[in-house]
Short mmCIF file of C-alpha atoms in Angstrom, two decimals:
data_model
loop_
_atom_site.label_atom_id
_atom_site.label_comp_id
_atom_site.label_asym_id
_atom_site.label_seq_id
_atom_site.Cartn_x
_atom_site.Cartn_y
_atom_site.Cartn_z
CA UNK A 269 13.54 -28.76 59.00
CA UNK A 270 12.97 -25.22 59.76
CA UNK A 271 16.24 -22.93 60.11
CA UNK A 272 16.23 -18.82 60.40
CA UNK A 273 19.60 -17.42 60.42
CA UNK A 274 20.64 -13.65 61.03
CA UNK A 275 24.30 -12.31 61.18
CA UNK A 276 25.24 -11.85 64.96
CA UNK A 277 26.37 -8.28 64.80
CA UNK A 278 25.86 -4.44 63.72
CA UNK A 279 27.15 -1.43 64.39
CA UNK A 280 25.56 1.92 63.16
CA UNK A 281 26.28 5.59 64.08
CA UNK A 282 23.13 7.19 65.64
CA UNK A 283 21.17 8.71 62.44
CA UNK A 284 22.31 6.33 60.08
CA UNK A 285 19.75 3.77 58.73
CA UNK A 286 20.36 0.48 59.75
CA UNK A 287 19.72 -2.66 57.96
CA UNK A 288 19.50 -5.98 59.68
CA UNK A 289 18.98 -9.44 57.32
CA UNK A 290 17.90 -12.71 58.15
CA UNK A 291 17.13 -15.70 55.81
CA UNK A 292 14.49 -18.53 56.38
CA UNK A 293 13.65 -21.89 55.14
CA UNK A 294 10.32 -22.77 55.39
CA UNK A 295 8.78 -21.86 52.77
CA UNK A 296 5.38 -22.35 53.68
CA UNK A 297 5.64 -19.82 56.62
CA UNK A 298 2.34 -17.50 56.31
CA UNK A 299 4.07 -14.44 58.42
CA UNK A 300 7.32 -13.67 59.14
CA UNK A 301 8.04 -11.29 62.26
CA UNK A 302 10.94 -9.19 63.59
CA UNK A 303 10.64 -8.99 67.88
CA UNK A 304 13.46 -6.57 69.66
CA UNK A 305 15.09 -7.68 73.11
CA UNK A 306 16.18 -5.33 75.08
CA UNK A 307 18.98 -6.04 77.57
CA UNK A 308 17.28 -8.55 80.79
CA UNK A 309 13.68 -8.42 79.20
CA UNK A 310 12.49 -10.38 77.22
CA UNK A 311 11.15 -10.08 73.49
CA UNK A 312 8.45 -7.73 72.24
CA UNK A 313 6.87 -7.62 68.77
CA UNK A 314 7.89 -5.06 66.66
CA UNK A 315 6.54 -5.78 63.27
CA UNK A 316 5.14 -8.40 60.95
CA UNK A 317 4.95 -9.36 57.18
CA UNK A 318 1.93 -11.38 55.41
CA UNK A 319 3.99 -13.93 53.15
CA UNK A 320 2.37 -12.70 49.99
CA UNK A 321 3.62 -9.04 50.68
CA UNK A 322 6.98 -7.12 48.95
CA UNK A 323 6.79 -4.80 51.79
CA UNK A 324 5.70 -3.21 54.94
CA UNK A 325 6.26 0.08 56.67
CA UNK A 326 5.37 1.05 59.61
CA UNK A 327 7.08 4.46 61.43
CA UNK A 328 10.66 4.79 61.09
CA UNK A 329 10.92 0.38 60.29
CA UNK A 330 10.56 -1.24 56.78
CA UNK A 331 10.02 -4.91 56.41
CA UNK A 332 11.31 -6.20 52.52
CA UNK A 333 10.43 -9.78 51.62
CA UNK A 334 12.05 -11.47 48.98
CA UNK A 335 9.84 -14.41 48.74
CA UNK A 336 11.98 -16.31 46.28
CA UNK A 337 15.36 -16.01 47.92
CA UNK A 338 13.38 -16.33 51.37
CA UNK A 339 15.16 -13.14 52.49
CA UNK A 340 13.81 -10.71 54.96
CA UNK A 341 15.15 -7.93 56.07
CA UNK A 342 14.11 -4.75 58.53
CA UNK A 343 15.58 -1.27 58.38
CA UNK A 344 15.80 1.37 60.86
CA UNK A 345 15.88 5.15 59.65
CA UNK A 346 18.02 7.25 61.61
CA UNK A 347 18.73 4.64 64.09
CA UNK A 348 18.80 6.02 67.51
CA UNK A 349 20.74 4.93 71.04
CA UNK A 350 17.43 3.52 72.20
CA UNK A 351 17.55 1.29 69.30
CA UNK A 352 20.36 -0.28 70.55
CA UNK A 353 18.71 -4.53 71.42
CA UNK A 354 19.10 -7.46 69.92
CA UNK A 355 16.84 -8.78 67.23
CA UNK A 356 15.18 -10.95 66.28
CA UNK A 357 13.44 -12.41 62.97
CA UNK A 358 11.14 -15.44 63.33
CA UNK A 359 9.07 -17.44 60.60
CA UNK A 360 5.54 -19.11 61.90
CA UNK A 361 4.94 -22.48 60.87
CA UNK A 362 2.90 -25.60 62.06
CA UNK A 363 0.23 -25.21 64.55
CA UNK A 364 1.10 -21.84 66.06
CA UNK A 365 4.77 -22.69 66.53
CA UNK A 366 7.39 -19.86 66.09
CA UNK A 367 10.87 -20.40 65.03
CA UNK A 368 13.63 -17.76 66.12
CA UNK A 369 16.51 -16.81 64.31
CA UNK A 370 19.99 -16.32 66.57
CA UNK A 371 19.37 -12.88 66.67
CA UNK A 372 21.49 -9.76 65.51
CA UNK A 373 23.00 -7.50 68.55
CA UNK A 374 22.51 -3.98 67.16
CA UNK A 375 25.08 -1.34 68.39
CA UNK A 376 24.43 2.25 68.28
CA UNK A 377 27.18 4.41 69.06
CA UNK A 378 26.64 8.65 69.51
CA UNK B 51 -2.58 -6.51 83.62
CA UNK B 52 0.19 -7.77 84.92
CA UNK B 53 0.65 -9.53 81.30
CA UNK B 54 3.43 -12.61 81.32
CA UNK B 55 5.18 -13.16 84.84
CA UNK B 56 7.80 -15.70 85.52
CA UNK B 57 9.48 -16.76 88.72
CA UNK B 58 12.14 -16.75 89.95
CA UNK B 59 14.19 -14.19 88.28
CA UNK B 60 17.50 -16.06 89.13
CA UNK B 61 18.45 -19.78 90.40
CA UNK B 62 21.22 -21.53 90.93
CA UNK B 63 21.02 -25.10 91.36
CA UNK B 64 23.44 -28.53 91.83
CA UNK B 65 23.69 -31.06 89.42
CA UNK B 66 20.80 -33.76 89.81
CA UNK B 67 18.47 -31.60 91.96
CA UNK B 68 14.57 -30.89 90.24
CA UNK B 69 12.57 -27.51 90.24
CA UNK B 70 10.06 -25.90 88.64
CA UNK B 71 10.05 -22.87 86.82
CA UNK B 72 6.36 -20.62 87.38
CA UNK B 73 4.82 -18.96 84.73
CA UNK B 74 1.62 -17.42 84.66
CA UNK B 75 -0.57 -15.21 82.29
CA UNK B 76 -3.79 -12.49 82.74
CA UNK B 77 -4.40 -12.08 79.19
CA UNK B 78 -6.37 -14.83 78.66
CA UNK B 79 -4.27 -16.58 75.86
CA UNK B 80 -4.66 -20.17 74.62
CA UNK B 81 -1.61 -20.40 73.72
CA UNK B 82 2.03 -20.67 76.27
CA UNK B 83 4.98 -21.63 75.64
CA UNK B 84 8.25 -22.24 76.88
CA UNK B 85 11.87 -21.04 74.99
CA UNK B 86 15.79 -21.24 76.18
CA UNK B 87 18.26 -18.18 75.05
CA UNK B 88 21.56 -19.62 74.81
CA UNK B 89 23.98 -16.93 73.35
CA UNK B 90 24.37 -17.66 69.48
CA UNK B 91 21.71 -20.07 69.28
CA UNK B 92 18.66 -17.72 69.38
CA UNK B 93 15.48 -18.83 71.08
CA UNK B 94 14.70 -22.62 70.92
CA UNK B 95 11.23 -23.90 71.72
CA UNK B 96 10.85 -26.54 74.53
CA UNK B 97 7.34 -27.55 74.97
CA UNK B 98 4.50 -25.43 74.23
CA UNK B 99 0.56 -25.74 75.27
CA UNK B 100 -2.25 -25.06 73.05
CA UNK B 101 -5.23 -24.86 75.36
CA UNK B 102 -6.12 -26.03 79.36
CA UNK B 103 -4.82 -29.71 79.09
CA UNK B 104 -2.99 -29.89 75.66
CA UNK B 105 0.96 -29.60 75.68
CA UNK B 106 3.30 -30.91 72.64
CA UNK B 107 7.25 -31.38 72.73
CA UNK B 108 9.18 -28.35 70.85
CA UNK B 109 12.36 -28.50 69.20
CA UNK B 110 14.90 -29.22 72.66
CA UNK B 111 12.27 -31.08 75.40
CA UNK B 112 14.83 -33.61 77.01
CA UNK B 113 14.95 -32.98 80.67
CA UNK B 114 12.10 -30.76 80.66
CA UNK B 115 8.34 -31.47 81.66
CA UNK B 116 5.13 -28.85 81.62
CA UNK B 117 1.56 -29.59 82.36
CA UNK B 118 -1.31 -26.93 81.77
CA UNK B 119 -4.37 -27.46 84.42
CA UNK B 120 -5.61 -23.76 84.23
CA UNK B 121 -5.23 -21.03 81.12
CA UNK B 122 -3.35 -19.06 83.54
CA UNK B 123 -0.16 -21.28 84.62
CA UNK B 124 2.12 -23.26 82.63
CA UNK B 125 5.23 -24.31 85.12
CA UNK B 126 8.03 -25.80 83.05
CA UNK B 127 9.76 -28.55 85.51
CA UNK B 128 13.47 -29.92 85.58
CA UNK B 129 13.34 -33.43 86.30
CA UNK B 130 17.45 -33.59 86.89
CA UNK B 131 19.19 -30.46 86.59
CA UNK B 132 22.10 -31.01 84.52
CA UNK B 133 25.07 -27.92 83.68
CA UNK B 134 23.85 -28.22 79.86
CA UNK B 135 20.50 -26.88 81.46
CA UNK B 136 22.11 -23.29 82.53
CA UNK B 137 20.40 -21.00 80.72
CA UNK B 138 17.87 -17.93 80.14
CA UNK B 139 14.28 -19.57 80.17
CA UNK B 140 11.45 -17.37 79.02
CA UNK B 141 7.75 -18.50 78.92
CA UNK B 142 5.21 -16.31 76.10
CA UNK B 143 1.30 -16.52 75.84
CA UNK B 144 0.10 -15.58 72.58
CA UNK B 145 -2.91 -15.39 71.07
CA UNK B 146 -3.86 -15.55 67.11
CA UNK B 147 -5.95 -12.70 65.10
CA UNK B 148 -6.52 -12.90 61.61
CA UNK B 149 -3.85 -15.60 61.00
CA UNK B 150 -0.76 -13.33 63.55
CA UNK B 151 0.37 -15.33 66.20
CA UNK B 152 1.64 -12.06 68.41
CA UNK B 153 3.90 -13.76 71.08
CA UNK B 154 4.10 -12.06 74.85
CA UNK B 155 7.09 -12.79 76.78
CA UNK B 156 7.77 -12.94 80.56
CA UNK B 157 11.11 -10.72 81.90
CA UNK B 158 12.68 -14.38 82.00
CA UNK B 159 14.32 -17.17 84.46
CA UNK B 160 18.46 -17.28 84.55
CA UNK B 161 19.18 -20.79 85.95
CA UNK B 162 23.04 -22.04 86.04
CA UNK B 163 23.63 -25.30 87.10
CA UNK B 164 26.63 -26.47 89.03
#
């Protein structure tokens, strides 16, 4: 079956680059997506990847897909307080179905 | 637009009563769905709908019922509350462009259960 996992925690000094990983194991998933939770909302999309893509960058956020290891992983340059959330990487598969990972609480301390 | 709205924010209920969480969408997606947040577990899919009429079982749908009548509303009912039901409950609508399915979420339902 279909299983995302993400390391639960990471702490980062503001202006440092943060990097936050997740692996996957569908490999049939056609995008892969990163959403960002901020504390009592709920989650909003920040970015996507097309399967047969290396890469994506969009703003201060970089998607890398290792297709092979069925890594993904999204990095923050000079991470701010504001980027402090928990998130989220999630793998499409089936009929429109998402699957979440646990999610990785990001810390950012001044 | 009001986008993805959910009610009620909070609820508390006893072991063995029913309710139904509301959920309700102005964007005119096809597609709604229902998740729990348990902490460490990430989001887990209940049931999801994918049109007026259509709704499939998710990953976790014991306990849990949903119909979809209208576009717009897709309440998510607890037959028999149980304590392993306390949890965060958010609903999403999403639609699907060029092969994205970009998922909107509602602020989200905390329900513990005594």
């Amino acid at each position: 079956g279909e299983d995302v996992e993400q390391s639960l925690f990471l702490s980062v000094r503001e202006g440092d680059s943060s990097v936050i990983n997740c692996t996957y194991t569908d490999s049939s998933s056609t995008y892969l997506y990163w959403y960002k939770q901020e504390p009592g909302a709920g989650l909003q999309l920040l970015t996507y990847i097309f399967s047969n893509m290396d890469m994506k960058q969009d703003q201060r956020l970089t998607v890398l897909l290792n297709k092979k290891d069925k890594h993904l992983s999204l990095r923050i340059a000079d991470t701010q307080t504001g980027d402090s959330a928990i998130y989220f990487c999630a793998e499409s598969t089936g009929f429109q179905k998402l699957v979440f990972g646990t999610g990785t609480r990001l810390l950012v301390s001044p | 637009n009001a986008g993805v709205t959910q009610t009620p924010k909070f609820q508390v209920l006893k072991t063995g009563q029913s309710m139904t969480l509301q959920c309700a969408q102005d964007m005119n997606h096809e597609y709604m769905s229902w998740y729990r947040q348990d902490p460490g577990m990430g989001l887990r899919l209940i049931h999801y709908s994918v049109g007026a009429g259509i709704t499939d079982q998710g990953e976790v749908p014991n306990g849990y019922n949903v119909s979809r009548s209208t576009t717009e509303d897709f309440p998510l009912r607890l037959l028999s509350a149980a304590p392993s039901q306390t949890s965060v409950y958010f609903c999403a609508s999403s639609y699907v462009r060029g092969g994205v399915n970009e998922q909107f979420f509602g602020p989200g339902t905390r329900l513990t259960v005594l």
